[in-house]
mmCIF file with all atom_site columns, C-alpha atoms in Angstrom:
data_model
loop_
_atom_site.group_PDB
_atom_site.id
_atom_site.type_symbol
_atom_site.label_atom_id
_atom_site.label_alt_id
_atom_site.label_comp_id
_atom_site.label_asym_id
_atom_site.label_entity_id
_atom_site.label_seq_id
_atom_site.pdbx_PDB_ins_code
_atom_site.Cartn_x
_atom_site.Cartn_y
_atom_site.Cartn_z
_atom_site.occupancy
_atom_site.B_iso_or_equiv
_atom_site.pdbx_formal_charge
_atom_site.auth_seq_id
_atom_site.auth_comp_id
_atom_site.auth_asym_id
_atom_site.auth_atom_id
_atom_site.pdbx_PDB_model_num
ATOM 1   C CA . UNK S 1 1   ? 0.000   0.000  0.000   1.00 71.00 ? 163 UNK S CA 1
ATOM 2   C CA . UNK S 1 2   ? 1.134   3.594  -1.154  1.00 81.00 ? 164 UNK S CA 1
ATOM 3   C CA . UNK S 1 3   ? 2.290   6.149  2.048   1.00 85.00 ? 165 UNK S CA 1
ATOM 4   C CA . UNK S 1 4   ? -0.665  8.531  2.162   1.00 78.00 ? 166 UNK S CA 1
ATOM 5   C CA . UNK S 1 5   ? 2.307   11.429 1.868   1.00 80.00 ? 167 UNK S CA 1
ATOM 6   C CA . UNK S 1 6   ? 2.391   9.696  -1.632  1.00 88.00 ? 168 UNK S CA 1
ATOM 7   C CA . UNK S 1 7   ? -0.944  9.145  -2.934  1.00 87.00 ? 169 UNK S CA 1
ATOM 8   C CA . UNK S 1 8   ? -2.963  11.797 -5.169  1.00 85.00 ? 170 UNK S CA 1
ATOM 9   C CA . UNK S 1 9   ? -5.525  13.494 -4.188  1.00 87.00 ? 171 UNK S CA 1
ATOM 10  C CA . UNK S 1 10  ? -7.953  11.454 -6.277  1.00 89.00 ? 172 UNK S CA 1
ATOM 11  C CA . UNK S 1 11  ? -6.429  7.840  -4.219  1.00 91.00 ? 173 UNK S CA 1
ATOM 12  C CA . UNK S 1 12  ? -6.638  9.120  -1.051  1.00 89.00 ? 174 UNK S CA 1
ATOM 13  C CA . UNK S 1 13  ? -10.707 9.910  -1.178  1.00 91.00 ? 175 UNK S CA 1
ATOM 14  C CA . UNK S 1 14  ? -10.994 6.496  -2.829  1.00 92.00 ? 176 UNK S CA 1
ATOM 15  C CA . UNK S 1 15  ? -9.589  4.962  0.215   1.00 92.00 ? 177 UNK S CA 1
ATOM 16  C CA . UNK S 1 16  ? -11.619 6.704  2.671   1.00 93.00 ? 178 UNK S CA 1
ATOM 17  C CA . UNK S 1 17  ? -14.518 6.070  0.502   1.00 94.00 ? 179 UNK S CA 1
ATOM 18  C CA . UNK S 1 18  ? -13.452 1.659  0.849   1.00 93.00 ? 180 UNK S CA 1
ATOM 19  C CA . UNK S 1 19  ? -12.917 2.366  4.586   1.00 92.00 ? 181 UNK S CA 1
ATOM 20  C CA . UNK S 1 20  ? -15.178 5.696  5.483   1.00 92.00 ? 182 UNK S CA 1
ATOM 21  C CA . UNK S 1 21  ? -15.392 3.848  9.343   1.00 91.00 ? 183 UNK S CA 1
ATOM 22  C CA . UNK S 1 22  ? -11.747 3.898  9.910   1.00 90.00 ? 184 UNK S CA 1
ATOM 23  C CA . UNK S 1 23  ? -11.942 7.804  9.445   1.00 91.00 ? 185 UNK S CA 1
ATOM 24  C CA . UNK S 1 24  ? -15.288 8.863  11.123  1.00 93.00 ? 186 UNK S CA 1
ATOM 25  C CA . UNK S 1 25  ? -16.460 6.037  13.820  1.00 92.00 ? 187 UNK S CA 1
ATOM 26  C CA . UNK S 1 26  ? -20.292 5.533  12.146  1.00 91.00 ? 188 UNK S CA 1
ATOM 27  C CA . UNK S 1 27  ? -20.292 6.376  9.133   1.00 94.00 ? 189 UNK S CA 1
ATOM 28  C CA . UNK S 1 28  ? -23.250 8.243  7.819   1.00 95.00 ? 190 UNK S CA 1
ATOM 29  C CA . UNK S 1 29  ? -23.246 11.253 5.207   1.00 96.00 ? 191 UNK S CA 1
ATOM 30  C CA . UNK S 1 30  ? -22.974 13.682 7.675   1.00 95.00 ? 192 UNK S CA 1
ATOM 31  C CA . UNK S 1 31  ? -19.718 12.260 9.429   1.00 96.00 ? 193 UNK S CA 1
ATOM 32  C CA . UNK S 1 32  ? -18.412 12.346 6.433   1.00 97.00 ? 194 UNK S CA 1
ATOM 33  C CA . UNK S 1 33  ? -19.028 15.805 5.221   1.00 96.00 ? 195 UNK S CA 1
ATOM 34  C CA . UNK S 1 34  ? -17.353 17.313 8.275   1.00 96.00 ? 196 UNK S CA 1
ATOM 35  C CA . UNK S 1 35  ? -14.121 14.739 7.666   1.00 95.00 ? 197 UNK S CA 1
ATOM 36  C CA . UNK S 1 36  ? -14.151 16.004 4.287   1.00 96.00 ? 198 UNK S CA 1
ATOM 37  C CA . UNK S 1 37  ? -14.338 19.822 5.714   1.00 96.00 ? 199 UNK S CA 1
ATOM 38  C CA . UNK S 1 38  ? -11.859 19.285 7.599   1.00 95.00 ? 200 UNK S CA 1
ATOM 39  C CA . UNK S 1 39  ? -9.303  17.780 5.374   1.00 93.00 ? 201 UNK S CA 1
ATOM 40  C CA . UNK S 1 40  ? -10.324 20.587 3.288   1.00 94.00 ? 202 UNK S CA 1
ATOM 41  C CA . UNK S 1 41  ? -9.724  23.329 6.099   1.00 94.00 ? 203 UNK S CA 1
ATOM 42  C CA . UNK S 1 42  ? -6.225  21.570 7.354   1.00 94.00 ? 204 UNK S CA 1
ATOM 43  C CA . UNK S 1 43  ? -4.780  21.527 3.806   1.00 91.00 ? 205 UNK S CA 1
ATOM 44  C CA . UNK S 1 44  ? -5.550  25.455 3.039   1.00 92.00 ? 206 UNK S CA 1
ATOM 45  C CA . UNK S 1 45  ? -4.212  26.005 6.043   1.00 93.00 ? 207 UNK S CA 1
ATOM 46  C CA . UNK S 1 46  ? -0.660  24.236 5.385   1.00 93.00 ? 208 UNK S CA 1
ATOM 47  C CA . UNK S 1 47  ? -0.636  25.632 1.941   1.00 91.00 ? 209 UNK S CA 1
ATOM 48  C CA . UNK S 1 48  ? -2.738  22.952 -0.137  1.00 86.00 ? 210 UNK S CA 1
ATOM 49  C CA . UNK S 1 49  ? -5.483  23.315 -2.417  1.00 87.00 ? 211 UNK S CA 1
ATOM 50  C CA . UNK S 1 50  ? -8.174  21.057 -0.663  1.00 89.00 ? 212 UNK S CA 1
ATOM 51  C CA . UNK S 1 51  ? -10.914 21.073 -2.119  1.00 94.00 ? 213 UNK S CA 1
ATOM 52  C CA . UNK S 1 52  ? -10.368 24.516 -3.703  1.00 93.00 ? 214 UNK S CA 1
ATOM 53  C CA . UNK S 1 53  ? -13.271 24.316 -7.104  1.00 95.00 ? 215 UNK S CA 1
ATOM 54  C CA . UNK S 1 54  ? -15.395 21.422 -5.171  1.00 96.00 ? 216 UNK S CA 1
ATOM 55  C CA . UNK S 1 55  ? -18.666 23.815 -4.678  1.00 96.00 ? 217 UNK S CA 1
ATOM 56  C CA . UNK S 1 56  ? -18.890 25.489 -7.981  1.00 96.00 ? 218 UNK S CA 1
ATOM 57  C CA . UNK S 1 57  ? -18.065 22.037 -10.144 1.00 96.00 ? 219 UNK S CA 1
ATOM 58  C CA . UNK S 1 58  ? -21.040 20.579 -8.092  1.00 97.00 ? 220 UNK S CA 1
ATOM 59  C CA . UNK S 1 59  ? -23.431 23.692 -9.144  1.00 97.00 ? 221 UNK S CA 1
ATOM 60  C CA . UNK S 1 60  ? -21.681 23.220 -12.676 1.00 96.00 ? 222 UNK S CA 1
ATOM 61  C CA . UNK S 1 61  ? -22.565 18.924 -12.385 1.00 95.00 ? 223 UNK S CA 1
ATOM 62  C CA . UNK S 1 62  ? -25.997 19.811 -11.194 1.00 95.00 ? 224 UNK S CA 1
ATOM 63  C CA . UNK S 1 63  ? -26.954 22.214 -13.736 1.00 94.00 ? 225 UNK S CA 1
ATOM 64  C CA . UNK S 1 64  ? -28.128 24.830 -11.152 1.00 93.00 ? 226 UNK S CA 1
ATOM 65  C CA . UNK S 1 65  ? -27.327 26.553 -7.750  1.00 92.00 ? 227 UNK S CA 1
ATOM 66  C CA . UNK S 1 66  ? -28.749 26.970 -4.310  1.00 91.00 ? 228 UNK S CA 1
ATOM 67  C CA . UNK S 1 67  ? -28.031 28.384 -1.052  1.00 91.00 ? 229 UNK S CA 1
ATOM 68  C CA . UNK S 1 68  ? -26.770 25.153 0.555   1.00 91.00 ? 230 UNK S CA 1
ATOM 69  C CA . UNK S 1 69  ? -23.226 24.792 0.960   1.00 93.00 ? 231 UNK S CA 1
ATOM 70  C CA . UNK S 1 70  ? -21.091 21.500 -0.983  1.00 96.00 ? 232 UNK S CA 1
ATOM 71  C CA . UNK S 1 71  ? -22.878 18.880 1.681   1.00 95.00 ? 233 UNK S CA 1
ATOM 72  C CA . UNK S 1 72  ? -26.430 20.360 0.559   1.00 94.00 ? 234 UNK S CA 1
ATOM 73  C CA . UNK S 1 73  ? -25.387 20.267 -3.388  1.00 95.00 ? 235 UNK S CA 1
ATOM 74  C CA . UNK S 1 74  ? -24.602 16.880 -3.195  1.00 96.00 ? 236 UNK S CA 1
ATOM 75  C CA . UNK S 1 75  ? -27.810 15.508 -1.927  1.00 96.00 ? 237 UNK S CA 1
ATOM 76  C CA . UNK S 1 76  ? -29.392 17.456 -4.575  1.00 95.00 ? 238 UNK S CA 1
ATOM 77  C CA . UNK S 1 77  ? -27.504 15.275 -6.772  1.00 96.00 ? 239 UNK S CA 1
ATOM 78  C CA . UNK S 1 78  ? -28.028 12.137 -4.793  1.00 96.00 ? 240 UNK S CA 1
ATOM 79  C CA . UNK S 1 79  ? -31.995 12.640 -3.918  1.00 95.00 ? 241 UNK S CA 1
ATOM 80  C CA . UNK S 1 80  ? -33.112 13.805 -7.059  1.00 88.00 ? 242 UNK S CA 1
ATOM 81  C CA . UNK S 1 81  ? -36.427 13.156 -5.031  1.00 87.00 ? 243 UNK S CA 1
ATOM 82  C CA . UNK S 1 82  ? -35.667 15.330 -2.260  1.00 81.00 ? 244 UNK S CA 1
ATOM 83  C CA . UNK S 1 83  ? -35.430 14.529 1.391   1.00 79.00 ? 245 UNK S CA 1
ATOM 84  C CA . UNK S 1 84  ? -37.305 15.554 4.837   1.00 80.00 ? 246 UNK S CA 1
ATOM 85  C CA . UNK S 1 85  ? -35.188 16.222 7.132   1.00 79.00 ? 247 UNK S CA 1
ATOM 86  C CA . UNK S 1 86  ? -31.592 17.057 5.569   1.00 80.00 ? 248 UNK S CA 1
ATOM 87  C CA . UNK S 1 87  ? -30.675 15.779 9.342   1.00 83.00 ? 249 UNK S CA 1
ATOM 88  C CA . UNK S 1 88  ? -32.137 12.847 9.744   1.00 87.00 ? 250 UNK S CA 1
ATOM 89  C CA . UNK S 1 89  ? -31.597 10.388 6.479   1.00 92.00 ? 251 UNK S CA 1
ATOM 90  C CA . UNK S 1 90  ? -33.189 7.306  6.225   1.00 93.00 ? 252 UNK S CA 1
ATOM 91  C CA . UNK S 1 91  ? -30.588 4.701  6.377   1.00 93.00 ? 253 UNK S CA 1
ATOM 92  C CA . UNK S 1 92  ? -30.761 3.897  2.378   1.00 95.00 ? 254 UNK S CA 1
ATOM 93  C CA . UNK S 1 93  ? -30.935 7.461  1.318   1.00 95.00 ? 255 UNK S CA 1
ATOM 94  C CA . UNK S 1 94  ? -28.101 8.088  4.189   1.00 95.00 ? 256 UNK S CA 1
ATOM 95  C CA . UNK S 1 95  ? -26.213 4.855  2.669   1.00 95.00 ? 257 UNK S CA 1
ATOM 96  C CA . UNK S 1 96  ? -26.970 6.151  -1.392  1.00 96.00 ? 258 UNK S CA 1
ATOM 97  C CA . UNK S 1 97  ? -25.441 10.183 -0.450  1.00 96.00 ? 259 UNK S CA 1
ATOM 98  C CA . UNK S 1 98  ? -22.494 8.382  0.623   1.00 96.00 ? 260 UNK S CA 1
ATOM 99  C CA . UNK S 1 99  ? -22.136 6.482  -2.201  1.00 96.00 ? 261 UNK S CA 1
ATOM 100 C CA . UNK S 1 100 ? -22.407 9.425  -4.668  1.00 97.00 ? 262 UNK S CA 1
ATOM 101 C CA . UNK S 1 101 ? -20.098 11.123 -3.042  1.00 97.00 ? 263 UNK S CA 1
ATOM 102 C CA . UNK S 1 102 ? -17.429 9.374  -3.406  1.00 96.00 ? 264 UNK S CA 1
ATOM 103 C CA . UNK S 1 103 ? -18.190 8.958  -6.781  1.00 97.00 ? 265 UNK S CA 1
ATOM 104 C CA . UNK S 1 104 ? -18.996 13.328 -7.258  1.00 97.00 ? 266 UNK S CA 1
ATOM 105 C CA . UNK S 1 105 ? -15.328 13.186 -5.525  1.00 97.00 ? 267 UNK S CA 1
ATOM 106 C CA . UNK S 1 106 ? -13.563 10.960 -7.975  1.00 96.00 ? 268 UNK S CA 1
ATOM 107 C CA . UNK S 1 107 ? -14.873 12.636 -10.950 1.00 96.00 ? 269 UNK S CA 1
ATOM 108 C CA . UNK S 1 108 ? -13.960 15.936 -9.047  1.00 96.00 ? 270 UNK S CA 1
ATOM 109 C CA . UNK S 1 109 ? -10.189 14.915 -8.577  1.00 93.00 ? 271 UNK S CA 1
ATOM 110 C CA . UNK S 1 110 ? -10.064 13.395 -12.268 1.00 94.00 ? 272 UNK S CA 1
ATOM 111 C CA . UNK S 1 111 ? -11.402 16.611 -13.537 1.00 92.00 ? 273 UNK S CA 1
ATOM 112 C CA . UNK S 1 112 ? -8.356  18.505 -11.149 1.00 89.00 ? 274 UNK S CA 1
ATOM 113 C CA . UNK S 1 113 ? -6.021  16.014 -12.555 1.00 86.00 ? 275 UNK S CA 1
ATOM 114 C CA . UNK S 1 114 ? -6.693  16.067 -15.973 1.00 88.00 ? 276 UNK S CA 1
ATOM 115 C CA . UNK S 1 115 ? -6.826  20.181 -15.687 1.00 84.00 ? 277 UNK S CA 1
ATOM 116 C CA . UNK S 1 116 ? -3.242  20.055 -14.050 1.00 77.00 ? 278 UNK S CA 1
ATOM 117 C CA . UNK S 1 117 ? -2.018  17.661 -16.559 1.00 70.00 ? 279 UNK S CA 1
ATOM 118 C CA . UNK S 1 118 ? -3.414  20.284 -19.203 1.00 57.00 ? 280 UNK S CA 1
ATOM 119 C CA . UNK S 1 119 ? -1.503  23.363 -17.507 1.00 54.00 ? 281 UNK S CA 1
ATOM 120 C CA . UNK S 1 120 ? 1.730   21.169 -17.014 1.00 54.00 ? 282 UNK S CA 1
ATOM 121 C CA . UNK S 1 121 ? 3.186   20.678 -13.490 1.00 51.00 ? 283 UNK S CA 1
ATOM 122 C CA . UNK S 1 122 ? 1.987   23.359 -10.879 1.00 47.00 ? 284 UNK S CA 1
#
């Protein structure tokens, strides 16, 4: 297994999205959105991107905004349906937002990746 110092961004979110309990305890959507904030707050803060572009290419995936921050976009995407209680998930639409996003994430860092690649090294 790869050092996490040497995985890309795009491998590391794929292995907290195999082992999302190792990182948050019980895992639900909401566990996860505030690890994910807080990787995201603890890289700008040491100089890294984080996740730098993540709102506005959700916005841009879902065709149209809203007031609800990243975590609020992404169960737009995930519960096309809608949900009650943004709070309180039922355990298969809880189960499904996680799911998506790790998938929103990987086609996030391949989009990064494939932008970087474009510019040449940063």
């Amino acid at each position: 297994m790869k050092q996490l110092s040497e995985m890309s961004e795009r491998e590391y979110f794929a292995w907290v999205g195999q082992r999302p309990g190792t990182f948050v305890g019980r895992t639900s959507f909401h566990s996860l959105t505030a690890f994910l904030t807080g990787y995201d707050q603890h890289a700008i803060r040491h100089g890294g991107s984080g996740l730098a572009g993540w709102r506005e290419w959700l916005v841009a995936r879902r065709g149209k905004d809203c007031n609800h921050t990243w975590p609020g976009l992404v169960l737009h995407i995930a519960l096309t349906g809608g949900w009650d209680n943004m709070w309180d998930l039922s355990t298969d639409d809880d189960q499904h937002a996680i799911t998506i996003l790790f998938q929103l994430l990987d086609e996030f860092a391949a989009d990064q990746e494939a932008s970087k690649g474009a510019h040449g090294p940063g």
